[in-house]
Protein backbone atom coordinates (compact mmCIF):
# COMPACT_ATOMS: atom_id res chain seq x y z
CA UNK A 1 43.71 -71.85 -55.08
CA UNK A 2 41.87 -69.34 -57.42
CA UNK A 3 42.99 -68.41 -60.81
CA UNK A 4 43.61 -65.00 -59.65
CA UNK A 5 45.47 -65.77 -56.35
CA UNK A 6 48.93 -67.32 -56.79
CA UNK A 7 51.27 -68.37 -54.00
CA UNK A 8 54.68 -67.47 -54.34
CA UNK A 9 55.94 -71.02 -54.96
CA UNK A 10 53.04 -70.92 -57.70
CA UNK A 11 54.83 -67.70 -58.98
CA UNK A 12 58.32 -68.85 -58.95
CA UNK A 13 57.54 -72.38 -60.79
CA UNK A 14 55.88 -70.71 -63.48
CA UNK A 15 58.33 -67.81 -63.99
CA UNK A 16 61.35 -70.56 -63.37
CA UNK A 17 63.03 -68.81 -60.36
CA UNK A 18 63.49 -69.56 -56.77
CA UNK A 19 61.14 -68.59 -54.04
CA UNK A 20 63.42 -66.00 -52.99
CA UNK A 21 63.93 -63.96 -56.36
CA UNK A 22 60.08 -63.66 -55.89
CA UNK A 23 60.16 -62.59 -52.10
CA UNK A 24 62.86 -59.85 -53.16
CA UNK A 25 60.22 -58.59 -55.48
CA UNK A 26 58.02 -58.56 -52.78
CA UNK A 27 58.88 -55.12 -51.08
CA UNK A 28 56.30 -53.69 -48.59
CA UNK A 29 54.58 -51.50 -50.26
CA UNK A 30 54.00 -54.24 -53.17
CA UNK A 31 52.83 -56.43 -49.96
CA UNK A 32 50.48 -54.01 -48.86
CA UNK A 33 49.11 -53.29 -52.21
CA UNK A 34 49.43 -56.74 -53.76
CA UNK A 35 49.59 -59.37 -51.43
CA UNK A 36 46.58 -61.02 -48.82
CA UNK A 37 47.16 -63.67 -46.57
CA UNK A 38 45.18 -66.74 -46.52
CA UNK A 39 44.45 -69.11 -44.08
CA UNK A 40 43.77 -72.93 -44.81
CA UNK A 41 43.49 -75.40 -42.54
CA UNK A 42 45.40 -73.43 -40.07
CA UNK A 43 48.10 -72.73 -42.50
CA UNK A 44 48.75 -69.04 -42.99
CA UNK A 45 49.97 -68.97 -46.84
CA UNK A 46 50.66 -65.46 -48.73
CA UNK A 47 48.97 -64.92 -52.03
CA UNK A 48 49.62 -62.47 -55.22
CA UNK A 49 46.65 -60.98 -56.62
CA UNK A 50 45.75 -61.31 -60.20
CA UNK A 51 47.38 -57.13 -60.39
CA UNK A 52 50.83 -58.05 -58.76
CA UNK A 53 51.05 -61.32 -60.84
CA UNK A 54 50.64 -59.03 -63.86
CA UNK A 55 52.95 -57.12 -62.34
CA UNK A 56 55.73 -59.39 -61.35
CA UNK A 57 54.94 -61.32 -64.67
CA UNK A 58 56.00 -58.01 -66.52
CA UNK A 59 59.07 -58.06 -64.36
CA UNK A 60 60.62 -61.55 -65.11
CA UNK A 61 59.70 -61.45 -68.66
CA UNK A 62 61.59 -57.92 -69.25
CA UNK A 63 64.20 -58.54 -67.09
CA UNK A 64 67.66 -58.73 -68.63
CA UNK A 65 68.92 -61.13 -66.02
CA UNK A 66 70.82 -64.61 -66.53
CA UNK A 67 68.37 -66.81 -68.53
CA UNK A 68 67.49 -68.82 -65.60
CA UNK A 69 65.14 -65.33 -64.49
CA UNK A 70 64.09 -64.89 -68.34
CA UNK A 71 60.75 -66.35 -68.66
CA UNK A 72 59.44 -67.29 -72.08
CA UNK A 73 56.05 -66.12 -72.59
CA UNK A 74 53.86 -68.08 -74.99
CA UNK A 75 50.96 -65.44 -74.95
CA UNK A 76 50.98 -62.19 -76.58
CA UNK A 77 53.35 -59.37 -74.76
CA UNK A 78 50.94 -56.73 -76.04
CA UNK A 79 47.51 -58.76 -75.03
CA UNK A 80 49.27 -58.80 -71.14
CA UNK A 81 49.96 -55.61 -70.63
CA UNK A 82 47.21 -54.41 -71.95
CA UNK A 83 45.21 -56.01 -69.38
CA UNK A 84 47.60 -54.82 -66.67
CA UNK A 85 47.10 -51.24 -68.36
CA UNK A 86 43.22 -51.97 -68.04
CA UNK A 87 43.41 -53.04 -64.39
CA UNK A 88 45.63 -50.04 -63.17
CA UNK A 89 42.82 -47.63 -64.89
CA UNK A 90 40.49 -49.58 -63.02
CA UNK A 91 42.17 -49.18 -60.05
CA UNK A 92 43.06 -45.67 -60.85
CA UNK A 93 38.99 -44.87 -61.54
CA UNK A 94 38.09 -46.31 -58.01
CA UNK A 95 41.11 -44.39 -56.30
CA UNK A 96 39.69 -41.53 -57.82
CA UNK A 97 36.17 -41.46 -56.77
CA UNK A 98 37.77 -42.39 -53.34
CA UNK A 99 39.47 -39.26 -53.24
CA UNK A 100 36.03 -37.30 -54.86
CA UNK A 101 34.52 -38.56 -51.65
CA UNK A 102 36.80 -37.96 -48.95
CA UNK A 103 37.11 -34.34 -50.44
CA UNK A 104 33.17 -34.09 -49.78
CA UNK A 105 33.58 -35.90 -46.51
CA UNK A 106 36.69 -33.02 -46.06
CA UNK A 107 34.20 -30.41 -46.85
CA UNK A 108 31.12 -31.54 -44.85
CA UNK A 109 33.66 -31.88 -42.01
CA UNK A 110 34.78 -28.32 -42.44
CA UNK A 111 31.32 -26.80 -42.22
CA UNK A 112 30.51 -28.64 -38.90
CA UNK A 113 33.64 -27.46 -37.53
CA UNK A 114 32.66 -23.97 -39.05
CA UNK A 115 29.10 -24.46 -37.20
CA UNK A 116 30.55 -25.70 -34.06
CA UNK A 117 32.97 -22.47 -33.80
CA UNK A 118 29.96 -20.49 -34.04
CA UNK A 119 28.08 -22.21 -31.63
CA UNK A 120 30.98 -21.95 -29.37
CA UNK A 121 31.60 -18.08 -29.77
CA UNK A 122 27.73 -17.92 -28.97
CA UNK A 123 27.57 -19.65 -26.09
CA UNK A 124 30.57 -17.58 -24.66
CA UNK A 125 28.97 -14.47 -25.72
CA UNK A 126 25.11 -15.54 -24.07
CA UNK A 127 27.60 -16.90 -20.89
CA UNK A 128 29.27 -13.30 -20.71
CA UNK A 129 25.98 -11.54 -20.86
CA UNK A 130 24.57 -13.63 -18.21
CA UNK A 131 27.86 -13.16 -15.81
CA UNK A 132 26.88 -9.30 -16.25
CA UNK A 133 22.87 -9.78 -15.40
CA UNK A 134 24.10 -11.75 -12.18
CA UNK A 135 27.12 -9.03 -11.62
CA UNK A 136 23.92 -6.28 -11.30
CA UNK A 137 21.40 -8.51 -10.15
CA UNK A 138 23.58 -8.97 -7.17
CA UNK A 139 24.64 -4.94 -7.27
CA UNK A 140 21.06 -4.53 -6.93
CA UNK A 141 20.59 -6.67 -3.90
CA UNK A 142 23.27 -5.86 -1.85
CA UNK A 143 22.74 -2.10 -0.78
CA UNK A 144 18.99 -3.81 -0.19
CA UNK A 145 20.19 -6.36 2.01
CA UNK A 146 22.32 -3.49 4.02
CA UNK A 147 19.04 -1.24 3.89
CA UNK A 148 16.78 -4.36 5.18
CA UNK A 149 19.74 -5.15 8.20
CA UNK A 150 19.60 -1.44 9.08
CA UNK A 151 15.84 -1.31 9.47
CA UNK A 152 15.54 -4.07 11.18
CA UNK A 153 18.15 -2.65 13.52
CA UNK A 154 16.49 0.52 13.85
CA UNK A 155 12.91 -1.72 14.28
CA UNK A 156 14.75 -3.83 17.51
CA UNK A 157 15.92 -0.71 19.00
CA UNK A 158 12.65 1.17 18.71
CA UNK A 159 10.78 -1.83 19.89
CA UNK A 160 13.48 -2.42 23.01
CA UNK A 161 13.15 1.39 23.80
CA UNK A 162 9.46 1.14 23.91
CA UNK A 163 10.25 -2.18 25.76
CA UNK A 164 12.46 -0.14 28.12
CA UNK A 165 9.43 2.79 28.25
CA UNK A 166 7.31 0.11 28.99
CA UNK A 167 9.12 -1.82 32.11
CA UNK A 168 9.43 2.06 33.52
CA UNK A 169 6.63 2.92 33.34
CA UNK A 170 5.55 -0.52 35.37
CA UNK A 171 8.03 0.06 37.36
CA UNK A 172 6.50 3.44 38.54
CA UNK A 173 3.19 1.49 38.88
CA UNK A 174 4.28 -0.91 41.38
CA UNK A 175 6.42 1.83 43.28
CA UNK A 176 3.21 3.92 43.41
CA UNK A 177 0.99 0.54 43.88
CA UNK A 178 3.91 -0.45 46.90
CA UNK A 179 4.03 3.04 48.74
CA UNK A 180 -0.46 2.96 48.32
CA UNK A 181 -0.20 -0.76 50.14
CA UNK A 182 2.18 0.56 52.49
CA UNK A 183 0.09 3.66 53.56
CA UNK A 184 -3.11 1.57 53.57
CA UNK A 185 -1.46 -0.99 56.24
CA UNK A 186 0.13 1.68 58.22
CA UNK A 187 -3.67 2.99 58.26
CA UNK A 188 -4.72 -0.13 59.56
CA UNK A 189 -2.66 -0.50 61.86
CA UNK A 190 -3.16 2.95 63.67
CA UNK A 191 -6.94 2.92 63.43
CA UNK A 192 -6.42 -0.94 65.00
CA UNK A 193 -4.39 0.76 67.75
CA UNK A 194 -6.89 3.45 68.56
């Protein structure tokens, strides 16, 4: 393993507890924070970081426990947590310009929302002007349409009444042409008889 990844039985060996004063350490939002999983050789093992091993380090040597939990430290107290207080403001820096940036990311997301309202209100204002232009456009054509029907009503009556002028006044033709025939062969006839 790496210096900075321990496994828990790593952890309770060098702090001289069991496994499962270590796992009751372990609550979930030390897990999340704290712990990875590994994988080797197919073997899923869980792993402290170099920050939680500070951390639970801190723990077993401060605890006030039986002293089968008290761990005796050969390094310097101050020279540990002093590097735990250094890691922490590292971790605090980064968490900070984390948060700088999902502010501007808040803010950038605000103005396209902003943009996208306006857009919106603009499309629904051009789409209500264009309802009205279609609302007289069609006001427009109607009485047209009515107008066009009408004349062509009045143009199919004019043209069957001049139709109807037309066939009577043929009419009269072949009644005059008829009654002209007739007289001509009743002509014939008597001058044949004479």
């Amino acid at each position: 393993m790496s210096e900075n990844l321990r496994t828990i039985k790593e952890l309770a060996d060098e702090f001289n507890v069991s496994k499962q004063a270590v796992r009751k350490r372990l609550t979930e939002e030390f897990r999340a924070n704290h712990v990875e999983t590994v994988t080797s050789n197919g073997v899923k093992t869980l792993v402290v970081t170099y920050t939680g091993y500070m951390l639970l380090k801190q723990h077993f040597t401060t605890s006030n426990a039986t002293g089968n939990d008290k761990v005796t430290d050969t390094s310097n107290p101050t020279t540990g947590d002093l590097s735990v207080v250094k890691i922490l403001e590292q971790q605090l820096f980064v968490k900070d310009k984390q948060l700088e940036n999902k502010d501007s990311q808040i803010s950038q997301m605000q103005n396209l929302l902003d943009q996208q309202q306006r857009l919106a209100l603009q499309d629904k204002q051009l789409l209500e002007e264009y309802k009205a232009e279609i609302k007289d456009l069609k006001a427009l054509k109607m009485p047209s349409q009515e107008t066009e029907f009408k004349h062509l009503d009045n143009q199919y009556k004019d043209e069957v009444n001049a139709l109807k002028k037309q066939m009577e006044g043929l009419q009269e033709q072949l009644k005059e042409k008829d009654q002209e025939l007739a007289q001509e062969k009743s002509k014939k006839w008597y001058q044949f008889w004479k």
